[in-house]
Coordinates of C-alpha atoms and ligand atoms in Angstrom, one line a residue:
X42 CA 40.4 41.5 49.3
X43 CA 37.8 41.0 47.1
X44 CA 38.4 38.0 44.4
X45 CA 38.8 39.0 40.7
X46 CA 39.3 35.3 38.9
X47 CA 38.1 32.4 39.8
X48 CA 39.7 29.3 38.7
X49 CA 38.8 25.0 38.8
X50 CA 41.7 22.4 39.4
X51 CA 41.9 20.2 37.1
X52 CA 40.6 17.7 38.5
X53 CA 37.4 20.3 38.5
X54 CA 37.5 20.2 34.8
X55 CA 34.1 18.9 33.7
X56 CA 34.2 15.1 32.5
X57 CA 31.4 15.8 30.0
X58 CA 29.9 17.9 27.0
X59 CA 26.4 18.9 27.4
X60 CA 24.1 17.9 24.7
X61 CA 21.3 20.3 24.3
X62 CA 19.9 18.0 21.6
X63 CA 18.6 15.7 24.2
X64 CA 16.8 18.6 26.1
X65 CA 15.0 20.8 23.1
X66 CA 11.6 21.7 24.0
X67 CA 11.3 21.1 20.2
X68 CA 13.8 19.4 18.2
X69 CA 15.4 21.4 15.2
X70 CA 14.0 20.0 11.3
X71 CA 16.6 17.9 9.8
X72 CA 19.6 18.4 7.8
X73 CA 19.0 17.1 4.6
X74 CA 21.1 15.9 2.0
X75 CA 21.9 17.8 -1.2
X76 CA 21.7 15.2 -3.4
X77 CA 18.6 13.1 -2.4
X78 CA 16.4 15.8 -0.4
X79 CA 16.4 13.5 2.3
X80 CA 17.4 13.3 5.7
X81 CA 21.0 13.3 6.6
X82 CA 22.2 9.9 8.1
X83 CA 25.5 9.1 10.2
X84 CA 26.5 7.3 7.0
X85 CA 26.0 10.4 4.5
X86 CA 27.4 12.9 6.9
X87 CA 30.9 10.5 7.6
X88 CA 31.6 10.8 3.8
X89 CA 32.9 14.1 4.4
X90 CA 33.4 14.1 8.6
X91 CA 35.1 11.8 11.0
X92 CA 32.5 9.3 12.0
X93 CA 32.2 10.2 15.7
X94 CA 31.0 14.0 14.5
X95 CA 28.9 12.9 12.6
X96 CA 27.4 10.6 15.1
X97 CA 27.2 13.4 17.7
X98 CA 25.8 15.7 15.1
X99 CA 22.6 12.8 15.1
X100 CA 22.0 12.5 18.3
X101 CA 19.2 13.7 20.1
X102 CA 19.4 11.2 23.3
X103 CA 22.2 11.6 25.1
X104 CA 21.8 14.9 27.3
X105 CA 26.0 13.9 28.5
X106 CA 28.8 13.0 26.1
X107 CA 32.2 11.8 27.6
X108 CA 35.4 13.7 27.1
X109 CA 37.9 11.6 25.3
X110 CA 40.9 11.3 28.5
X111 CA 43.2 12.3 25.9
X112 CA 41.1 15.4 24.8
X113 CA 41.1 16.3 28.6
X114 CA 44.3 16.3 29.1
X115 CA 44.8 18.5 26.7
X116 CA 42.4 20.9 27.7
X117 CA 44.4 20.9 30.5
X118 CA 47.1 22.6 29.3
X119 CA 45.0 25.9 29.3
X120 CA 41.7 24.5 31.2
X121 CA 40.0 25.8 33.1
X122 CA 40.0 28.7 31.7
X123 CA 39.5 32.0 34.3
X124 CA 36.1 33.2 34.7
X125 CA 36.9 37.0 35.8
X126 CA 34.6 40.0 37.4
X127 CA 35.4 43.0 35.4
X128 CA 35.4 45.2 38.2
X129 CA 37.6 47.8 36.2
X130 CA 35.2 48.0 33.4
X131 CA 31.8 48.3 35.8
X132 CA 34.1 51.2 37.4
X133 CA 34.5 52.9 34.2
X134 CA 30.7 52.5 33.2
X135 CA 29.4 53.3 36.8
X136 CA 27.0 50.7 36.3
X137 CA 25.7 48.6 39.6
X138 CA 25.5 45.2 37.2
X139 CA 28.0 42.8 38.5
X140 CA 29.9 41.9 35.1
X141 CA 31.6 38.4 34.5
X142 CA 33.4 37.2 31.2
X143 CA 35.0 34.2 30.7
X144 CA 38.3 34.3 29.4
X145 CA 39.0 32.0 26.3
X146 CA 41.8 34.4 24.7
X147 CA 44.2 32.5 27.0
X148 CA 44.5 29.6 24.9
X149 CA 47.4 28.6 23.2
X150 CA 46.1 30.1 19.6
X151 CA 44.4 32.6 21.3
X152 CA 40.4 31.6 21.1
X153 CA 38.1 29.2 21.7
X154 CA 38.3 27.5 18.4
X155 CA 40.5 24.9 20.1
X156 CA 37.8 23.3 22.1
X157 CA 36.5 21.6 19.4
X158 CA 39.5 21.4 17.0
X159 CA 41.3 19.2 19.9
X160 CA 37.9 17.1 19.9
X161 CA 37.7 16.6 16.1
X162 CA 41.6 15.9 15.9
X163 CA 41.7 13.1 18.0
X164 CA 38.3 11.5 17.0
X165 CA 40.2 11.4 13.2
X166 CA 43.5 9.9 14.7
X167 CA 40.9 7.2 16.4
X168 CA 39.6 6.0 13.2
X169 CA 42.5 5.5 11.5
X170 CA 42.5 9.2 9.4
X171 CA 45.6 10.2 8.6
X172 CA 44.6 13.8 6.7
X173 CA 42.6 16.8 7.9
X174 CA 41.3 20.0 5.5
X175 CA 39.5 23.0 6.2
X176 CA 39.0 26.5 4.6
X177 CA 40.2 29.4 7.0
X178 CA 39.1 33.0 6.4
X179 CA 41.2 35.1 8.7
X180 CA 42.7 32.0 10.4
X181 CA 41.3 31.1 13.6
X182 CA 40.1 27.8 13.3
X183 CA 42.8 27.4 10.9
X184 CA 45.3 27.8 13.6
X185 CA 43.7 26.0 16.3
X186 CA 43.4 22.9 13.7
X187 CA 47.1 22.7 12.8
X188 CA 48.1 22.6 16.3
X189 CA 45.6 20.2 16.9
X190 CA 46.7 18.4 14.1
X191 CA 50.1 18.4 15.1
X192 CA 49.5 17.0 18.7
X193 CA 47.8 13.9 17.2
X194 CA 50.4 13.3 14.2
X195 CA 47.9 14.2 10.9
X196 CA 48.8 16.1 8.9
X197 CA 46.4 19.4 7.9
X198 CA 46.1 21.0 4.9
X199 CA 44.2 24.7 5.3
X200 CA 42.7 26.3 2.1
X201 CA 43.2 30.1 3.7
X202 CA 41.2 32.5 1.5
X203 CA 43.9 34.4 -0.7
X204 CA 43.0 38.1 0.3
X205 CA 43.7 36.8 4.2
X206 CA 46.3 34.8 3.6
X207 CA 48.2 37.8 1.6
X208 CA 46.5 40.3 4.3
X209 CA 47.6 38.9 7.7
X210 CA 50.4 36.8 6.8
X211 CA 51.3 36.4 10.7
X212 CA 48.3 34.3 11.0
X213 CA 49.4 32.0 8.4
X214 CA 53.2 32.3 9.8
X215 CA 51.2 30.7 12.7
X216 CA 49.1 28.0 11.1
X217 CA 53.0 27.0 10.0
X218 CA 54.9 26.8 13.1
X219 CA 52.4 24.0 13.5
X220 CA 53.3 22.5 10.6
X221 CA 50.0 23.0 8.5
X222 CA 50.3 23.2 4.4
X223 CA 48.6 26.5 4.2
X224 CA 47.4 27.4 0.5
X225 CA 45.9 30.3 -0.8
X226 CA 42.5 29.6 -2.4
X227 CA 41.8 29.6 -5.1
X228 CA 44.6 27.1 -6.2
X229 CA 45.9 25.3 -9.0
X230 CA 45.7 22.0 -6.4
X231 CA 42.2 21.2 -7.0
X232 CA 39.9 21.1 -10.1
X233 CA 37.5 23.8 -8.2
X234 CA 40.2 25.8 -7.8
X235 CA 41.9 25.3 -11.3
X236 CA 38.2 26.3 -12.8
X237 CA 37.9 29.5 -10.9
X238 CA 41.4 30.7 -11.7
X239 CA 41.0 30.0 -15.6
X240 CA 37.7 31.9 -15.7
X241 CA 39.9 34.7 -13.5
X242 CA 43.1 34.5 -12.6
X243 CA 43.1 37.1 -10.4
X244 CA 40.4 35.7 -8.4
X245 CA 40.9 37.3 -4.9
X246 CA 39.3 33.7 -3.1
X247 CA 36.4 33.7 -0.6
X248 CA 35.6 31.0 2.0
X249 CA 33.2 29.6 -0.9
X250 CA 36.3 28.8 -2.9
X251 CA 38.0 27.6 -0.1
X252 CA 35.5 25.1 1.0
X253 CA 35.5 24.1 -2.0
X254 CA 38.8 23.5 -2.3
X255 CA 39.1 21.7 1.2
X256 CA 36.0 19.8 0.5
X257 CA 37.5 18.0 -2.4
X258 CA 40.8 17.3 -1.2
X259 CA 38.3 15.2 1.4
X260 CA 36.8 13.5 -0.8
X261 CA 39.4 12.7 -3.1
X262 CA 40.4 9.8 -0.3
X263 CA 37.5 9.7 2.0
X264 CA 39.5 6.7 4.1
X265 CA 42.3 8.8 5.1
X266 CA 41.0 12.8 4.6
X267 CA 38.7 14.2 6.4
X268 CA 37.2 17.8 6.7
X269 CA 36.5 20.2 9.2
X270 CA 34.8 22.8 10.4
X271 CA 35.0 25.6 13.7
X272 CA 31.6 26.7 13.5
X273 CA 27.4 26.3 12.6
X274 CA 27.4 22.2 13.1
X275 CA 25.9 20.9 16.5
X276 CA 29.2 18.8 17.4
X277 CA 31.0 22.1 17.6
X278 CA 28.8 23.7 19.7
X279 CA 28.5 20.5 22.1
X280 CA 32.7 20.6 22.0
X281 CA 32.6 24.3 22.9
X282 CA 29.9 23.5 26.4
X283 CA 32.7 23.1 27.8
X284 CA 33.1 26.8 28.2
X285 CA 29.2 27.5 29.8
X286 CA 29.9 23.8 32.4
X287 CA 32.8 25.5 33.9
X288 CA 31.0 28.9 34.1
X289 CA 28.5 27.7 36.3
X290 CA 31.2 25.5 38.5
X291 CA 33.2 29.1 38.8
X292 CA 29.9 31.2 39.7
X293 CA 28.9 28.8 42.4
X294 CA 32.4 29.9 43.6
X295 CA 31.6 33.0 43.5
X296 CA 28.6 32.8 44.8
X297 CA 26.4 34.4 42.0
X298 CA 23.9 32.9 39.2
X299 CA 23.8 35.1 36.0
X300 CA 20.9 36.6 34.9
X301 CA 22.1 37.4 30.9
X302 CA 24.5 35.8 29.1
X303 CA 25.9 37.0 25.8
X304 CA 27.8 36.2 23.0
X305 CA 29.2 37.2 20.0
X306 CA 27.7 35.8 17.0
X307 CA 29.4 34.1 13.4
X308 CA 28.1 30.3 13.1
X309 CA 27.4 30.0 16.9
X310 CA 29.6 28.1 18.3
X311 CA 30.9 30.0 21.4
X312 CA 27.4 31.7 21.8
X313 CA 26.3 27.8 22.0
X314 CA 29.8 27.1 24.2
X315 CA 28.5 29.9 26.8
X316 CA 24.8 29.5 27.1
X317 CA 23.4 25.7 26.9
X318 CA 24.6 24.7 30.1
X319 CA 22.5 27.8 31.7
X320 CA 19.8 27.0 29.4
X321 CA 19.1 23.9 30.4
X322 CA 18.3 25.1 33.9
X323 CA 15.5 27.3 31.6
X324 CA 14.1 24.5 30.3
X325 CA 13.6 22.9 33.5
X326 CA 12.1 26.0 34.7
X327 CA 14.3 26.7 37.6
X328 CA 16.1 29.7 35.9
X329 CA 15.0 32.7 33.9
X330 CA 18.4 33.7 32.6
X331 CA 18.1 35.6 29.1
X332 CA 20.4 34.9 26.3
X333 CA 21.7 37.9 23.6
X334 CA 23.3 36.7 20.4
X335 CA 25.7 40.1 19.7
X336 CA 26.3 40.0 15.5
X337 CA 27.4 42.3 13.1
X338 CA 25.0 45.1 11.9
X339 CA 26.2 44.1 8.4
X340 CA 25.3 40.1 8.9
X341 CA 22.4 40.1 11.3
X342 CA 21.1 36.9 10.6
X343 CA 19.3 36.4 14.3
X344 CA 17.6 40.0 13.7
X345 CA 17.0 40.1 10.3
X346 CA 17.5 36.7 8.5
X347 CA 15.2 34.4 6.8
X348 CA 13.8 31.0 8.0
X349 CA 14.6 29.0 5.4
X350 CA 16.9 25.6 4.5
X351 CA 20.2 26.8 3.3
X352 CA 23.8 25.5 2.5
X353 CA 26.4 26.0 5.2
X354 CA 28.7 27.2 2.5
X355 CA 28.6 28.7 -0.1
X356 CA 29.7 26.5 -2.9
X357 CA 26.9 24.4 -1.9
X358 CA 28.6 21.0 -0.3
X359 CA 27.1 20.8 2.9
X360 CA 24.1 19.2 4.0
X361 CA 20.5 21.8 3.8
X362 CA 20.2 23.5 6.9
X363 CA 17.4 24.6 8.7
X364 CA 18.7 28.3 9.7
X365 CA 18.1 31.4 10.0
X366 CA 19.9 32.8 7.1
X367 CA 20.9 35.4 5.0
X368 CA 21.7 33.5 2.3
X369 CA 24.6 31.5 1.1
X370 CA 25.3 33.5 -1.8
X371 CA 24.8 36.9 0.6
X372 CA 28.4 39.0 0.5
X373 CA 28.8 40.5 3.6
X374 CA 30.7 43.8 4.4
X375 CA 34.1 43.7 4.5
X376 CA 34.4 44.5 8.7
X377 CA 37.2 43.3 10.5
X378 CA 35.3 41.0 12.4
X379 CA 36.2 38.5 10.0
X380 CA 34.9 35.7 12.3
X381 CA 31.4 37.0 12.2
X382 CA 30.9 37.4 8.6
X383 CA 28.8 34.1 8.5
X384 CA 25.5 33.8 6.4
X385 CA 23.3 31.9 8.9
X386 CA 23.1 30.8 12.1
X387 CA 22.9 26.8 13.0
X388 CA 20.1 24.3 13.3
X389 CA 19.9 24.3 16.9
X390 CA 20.0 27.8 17.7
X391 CA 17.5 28.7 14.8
X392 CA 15.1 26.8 16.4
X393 CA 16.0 28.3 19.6
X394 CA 15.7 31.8 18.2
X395 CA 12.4 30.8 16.8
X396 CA 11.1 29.5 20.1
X397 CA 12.0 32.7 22.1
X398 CA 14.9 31.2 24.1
X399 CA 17.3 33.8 22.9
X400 CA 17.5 37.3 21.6
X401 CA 19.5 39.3 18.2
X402 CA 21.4 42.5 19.4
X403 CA 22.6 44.3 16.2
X404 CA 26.3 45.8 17.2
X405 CA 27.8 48.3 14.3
X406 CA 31.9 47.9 14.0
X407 CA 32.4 51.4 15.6
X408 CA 30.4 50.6 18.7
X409 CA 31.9 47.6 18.7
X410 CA 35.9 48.8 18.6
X411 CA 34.7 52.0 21.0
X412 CA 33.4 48.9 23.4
X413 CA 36.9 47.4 22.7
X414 CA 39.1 50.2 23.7
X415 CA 37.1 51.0 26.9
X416 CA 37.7 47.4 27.7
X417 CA 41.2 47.5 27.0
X418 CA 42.1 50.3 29.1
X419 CA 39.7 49.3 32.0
X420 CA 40.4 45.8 32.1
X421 CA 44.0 45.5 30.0
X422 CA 43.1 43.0 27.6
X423 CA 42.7 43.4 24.2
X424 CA 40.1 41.9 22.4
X425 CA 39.5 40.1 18.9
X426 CA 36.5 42.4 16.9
X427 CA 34.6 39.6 17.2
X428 CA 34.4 39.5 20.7
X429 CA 34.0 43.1 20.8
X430 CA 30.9 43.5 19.4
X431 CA 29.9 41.0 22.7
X432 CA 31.2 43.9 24.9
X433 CA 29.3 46.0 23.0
X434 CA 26.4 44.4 23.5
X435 CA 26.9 43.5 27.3
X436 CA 28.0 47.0 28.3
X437 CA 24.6 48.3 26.1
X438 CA 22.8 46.0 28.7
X439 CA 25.1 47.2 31.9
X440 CA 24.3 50.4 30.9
X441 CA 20.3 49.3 31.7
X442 CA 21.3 48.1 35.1
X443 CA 22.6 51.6 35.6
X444 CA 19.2 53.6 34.2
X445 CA 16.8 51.0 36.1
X446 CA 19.3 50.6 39.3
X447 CA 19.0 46.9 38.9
X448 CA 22.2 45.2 40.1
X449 CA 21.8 42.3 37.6
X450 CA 24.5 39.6 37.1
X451 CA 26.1 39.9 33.0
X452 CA 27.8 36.8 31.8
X453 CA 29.9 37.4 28.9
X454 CA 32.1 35.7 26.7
X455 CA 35.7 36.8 25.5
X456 CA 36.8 33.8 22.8
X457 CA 40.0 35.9 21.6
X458 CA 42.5 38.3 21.6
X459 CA 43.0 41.1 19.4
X460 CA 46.8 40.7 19.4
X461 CA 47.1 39.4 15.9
X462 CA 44.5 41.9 14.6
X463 CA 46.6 45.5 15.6
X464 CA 45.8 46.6 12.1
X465 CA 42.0 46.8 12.4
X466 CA 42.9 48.8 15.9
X467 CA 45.4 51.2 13.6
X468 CA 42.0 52.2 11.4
X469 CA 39.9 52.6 14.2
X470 CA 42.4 54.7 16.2
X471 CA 42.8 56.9 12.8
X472 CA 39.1 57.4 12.1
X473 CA 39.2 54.9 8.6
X474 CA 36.4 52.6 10.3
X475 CA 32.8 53.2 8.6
X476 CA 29.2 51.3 9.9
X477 CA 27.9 48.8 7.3
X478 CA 24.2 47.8 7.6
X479 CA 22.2 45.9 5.5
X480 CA 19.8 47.1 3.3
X481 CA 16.2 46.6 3.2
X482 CA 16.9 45.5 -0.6
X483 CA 19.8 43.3 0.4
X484 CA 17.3 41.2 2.5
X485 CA 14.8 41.4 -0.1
X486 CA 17.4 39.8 -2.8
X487 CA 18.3 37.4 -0.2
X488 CA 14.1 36.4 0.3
X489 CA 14.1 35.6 -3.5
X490 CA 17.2 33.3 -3.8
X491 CA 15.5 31.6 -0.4
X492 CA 12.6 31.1 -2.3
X493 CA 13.8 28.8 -4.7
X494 CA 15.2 26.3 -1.8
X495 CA 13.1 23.3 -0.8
X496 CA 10.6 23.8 2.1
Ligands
LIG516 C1 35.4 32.2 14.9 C2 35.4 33.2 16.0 C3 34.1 33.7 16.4 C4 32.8 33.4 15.8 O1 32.5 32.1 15.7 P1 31.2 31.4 16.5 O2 31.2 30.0 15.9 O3 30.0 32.2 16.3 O4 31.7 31.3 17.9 C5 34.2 34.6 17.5 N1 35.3 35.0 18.0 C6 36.5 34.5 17.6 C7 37.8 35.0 18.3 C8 36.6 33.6 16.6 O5 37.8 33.1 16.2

């Protein structure tokens, strides 16, 4: 019979994050601090993050970075996860591609936020933290960092962005079980908070107000709190290699190499999880693999967006990236891919975007949920919108195979279920969805606000 998943013991489990820092053709431009306009330093950056994030987030030496034991033996209790043929799915498209994805929905909170929320968890236990925040916009990351949380004994308070938090209350039911303090944002808790509900009350909260929120709970007791974040910073995306290292242990298994990999797109993070460790083998020049970043027709920041330095959020706390971006102030449409409705893309992969190491595909929500359904029935899984719009974009390039005969080798990733998002699948299946795209004067507004940053 012919094998459909393949899995690692644990003992298989890789030992080590791969740092693409070390290996960049040509390093990204440096973060650089709000304040001063220069350079981030590990000192800077630990005033908000633990200090072992913001160490990794520096360093541009070390292509390996050890697994905490403790972190390992946690991701054993859903590691590896299966890398699986999707032989239903190239049935229904009649395509001769060979199509892999691996499956991250199988985690305990259901994506692969947890990767790096176990990683960040323990490294704030190790130094003596005894409080984590974040901001959570349909509540993702926030659930993956209150079980974290919990596991290590801190406790986690998660500013969820009112709208969500009133709109999907079962992911905050979840966030609770784990014994996170989840508060809509904006509050009354914090001064930002108090400010934006006495110029409106009825504020509906965005993940602006919620960083905001979370960032100054932080820094209220910087020994003991500490923030976090799922997405856009480098020692996420080294946290989530984890993902891409196993990959390539499960296709020697199965006796293929991929030729594409794709991802869906918000900050980066899985797109970053899934690709590096194939990349690297590009840089060396022993691979020609492609790379497709799949991200929302309404916030196509790969595509579309401006080279510019930007804040990660959108209150303006984080350090000045280098990204491709849209803007921080840029309001994307309201699609139910809620973890995709990022502004810009990270330092890393901007500059690997810029270099021609990867490639935008545009996916509209309606392609994306048709992708979705055809996946469900073929395969029996069904997936978050946000990693929809990856099947989009992977059966787009099946569909190729099929046209030009080639029997190429797709690679894609699936970092969630849809379970918790039956709603959105209760528009789609009545006709409610629309397309959003951005306008040609959207970007143009966006180019102006850019201009004003520094260069
Ligand atoms: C957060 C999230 C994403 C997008 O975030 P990246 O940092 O770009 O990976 C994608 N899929 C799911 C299920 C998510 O929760």
């Amino acid at each position: 019979m012919k094998q459909k998943r393949f899995f690692l013991q644990e003992d298989q489990i890789p030992k080590q994050w791969y740092n693409i820092q070390a290996d960049m053709p040509v390093k990204p431009a440096p973060m650089l601090d709000p304040q001063t306009l220069k350079p981030v330093t590990v000192e800077s950056l630990s005033r908000i993050f633990c200090e072992e994030c913001s160490r990794q987030e520096l360093n541009f030496t070390d292509r390996w970075i050890d697994i905490p034991e403790k972190v390992r033996e946690m991701y054993t209790y859903y590691r590896s996860t299966p890398l699986v043929r999707a032989y239903g799915l190239e049935e229904a498209l009649g395509t001769p591609a060979h199509i892999y994805f691996k499956n991250e929905s199988v985690s305990p909170v259901g994506s692969h936020k947890l990767n790096s929320a176990l990683a960040q968890a323990w490294y704030c236990k190790q130094e003596g933290i005894t409080n984590v925040t974040t901001e959570t916009g349909a509540g993702q990351w926030g659930t993956a960092l209150a079980y974290s949380a919990k596991l290590f004994g801190l406790e986690a308070a998660v500013y969820q962005v009112k709208v969500s938090y009133e709109q999907k209350p079962y992911r905050r039911s979840m966030m609770q079980v784990f014994g996170a303090q989840v508060t809509p944002s904006p509050s009354m808790s914090t001064r930002a908070g108090k400010d934006i509900l006495t110029k409106n009350p009825f504020h509906q909260g965005s993940l602006g107000t919620a960083i905001s929120e979370a960032v100054e709970l932080a820094r209220e007791t910087p020994e003991r709190c500490k923030y976090t974040l799922g997405s856009t910073m480098s020692h996420v995306s080294l946290h989530q290699t984890i993902i891409g290292l196993e990959a390539e242990k499960q296709f020697e298994m199965a006796g293929e190499y991929p030729d594409e990999v794709i991802a869906c797109f918000g900050g980066g993070s899985n797109f970053s999880g899934v690709a590096f460790p194939f990349m690297r083998h590009v840089f060396s020049g022993e691979k020609k693999t492609r790379f497709f970043a799949a991200e929302p027709a309404s916030c196509p920041k790969i595509t579309r967006g401006i080279l510019s330095y930007d804040y990660g959020d959108e209150a303006g706390y984080t350090p000045l990236i280098p990204m491709y971006t849209l803007g921080h102030q840029f309001q994307p449409a309201n699609i139910h891919a809620g973890g995709l409705r990022y502004h810009g893309a990270g330092a890393v992969v901007t500059q690997l975007a810029k270099d021609g190491y990867m490639e935008g595909m545009d996916i509209n929500q309606i392609e994306a949920f048709d992708a979705a359904v055809l996946f469900a029935k073929s395969e029996g899984i069904i997936p978050a919108p946000e990693s929809s719009h990856a099947i989009a974009a992977t059966i787009r390039r099946a569909m190729a195979c099929k046209e030009s005969g080639e029997e190429k080798v797709l690679l894609f990733n699936l970092t969630g279920h849809g379970l918790m998002d039956m709603s959105a699948y209760d528009q789609y299946l009545r006709g409610n969805l629309i397309n959003y795209s951005i306008s040609d004067e959207e970007i143009k507004k966006s180019e102006e606000i850019l201009a004003e940053m520094p260069k």
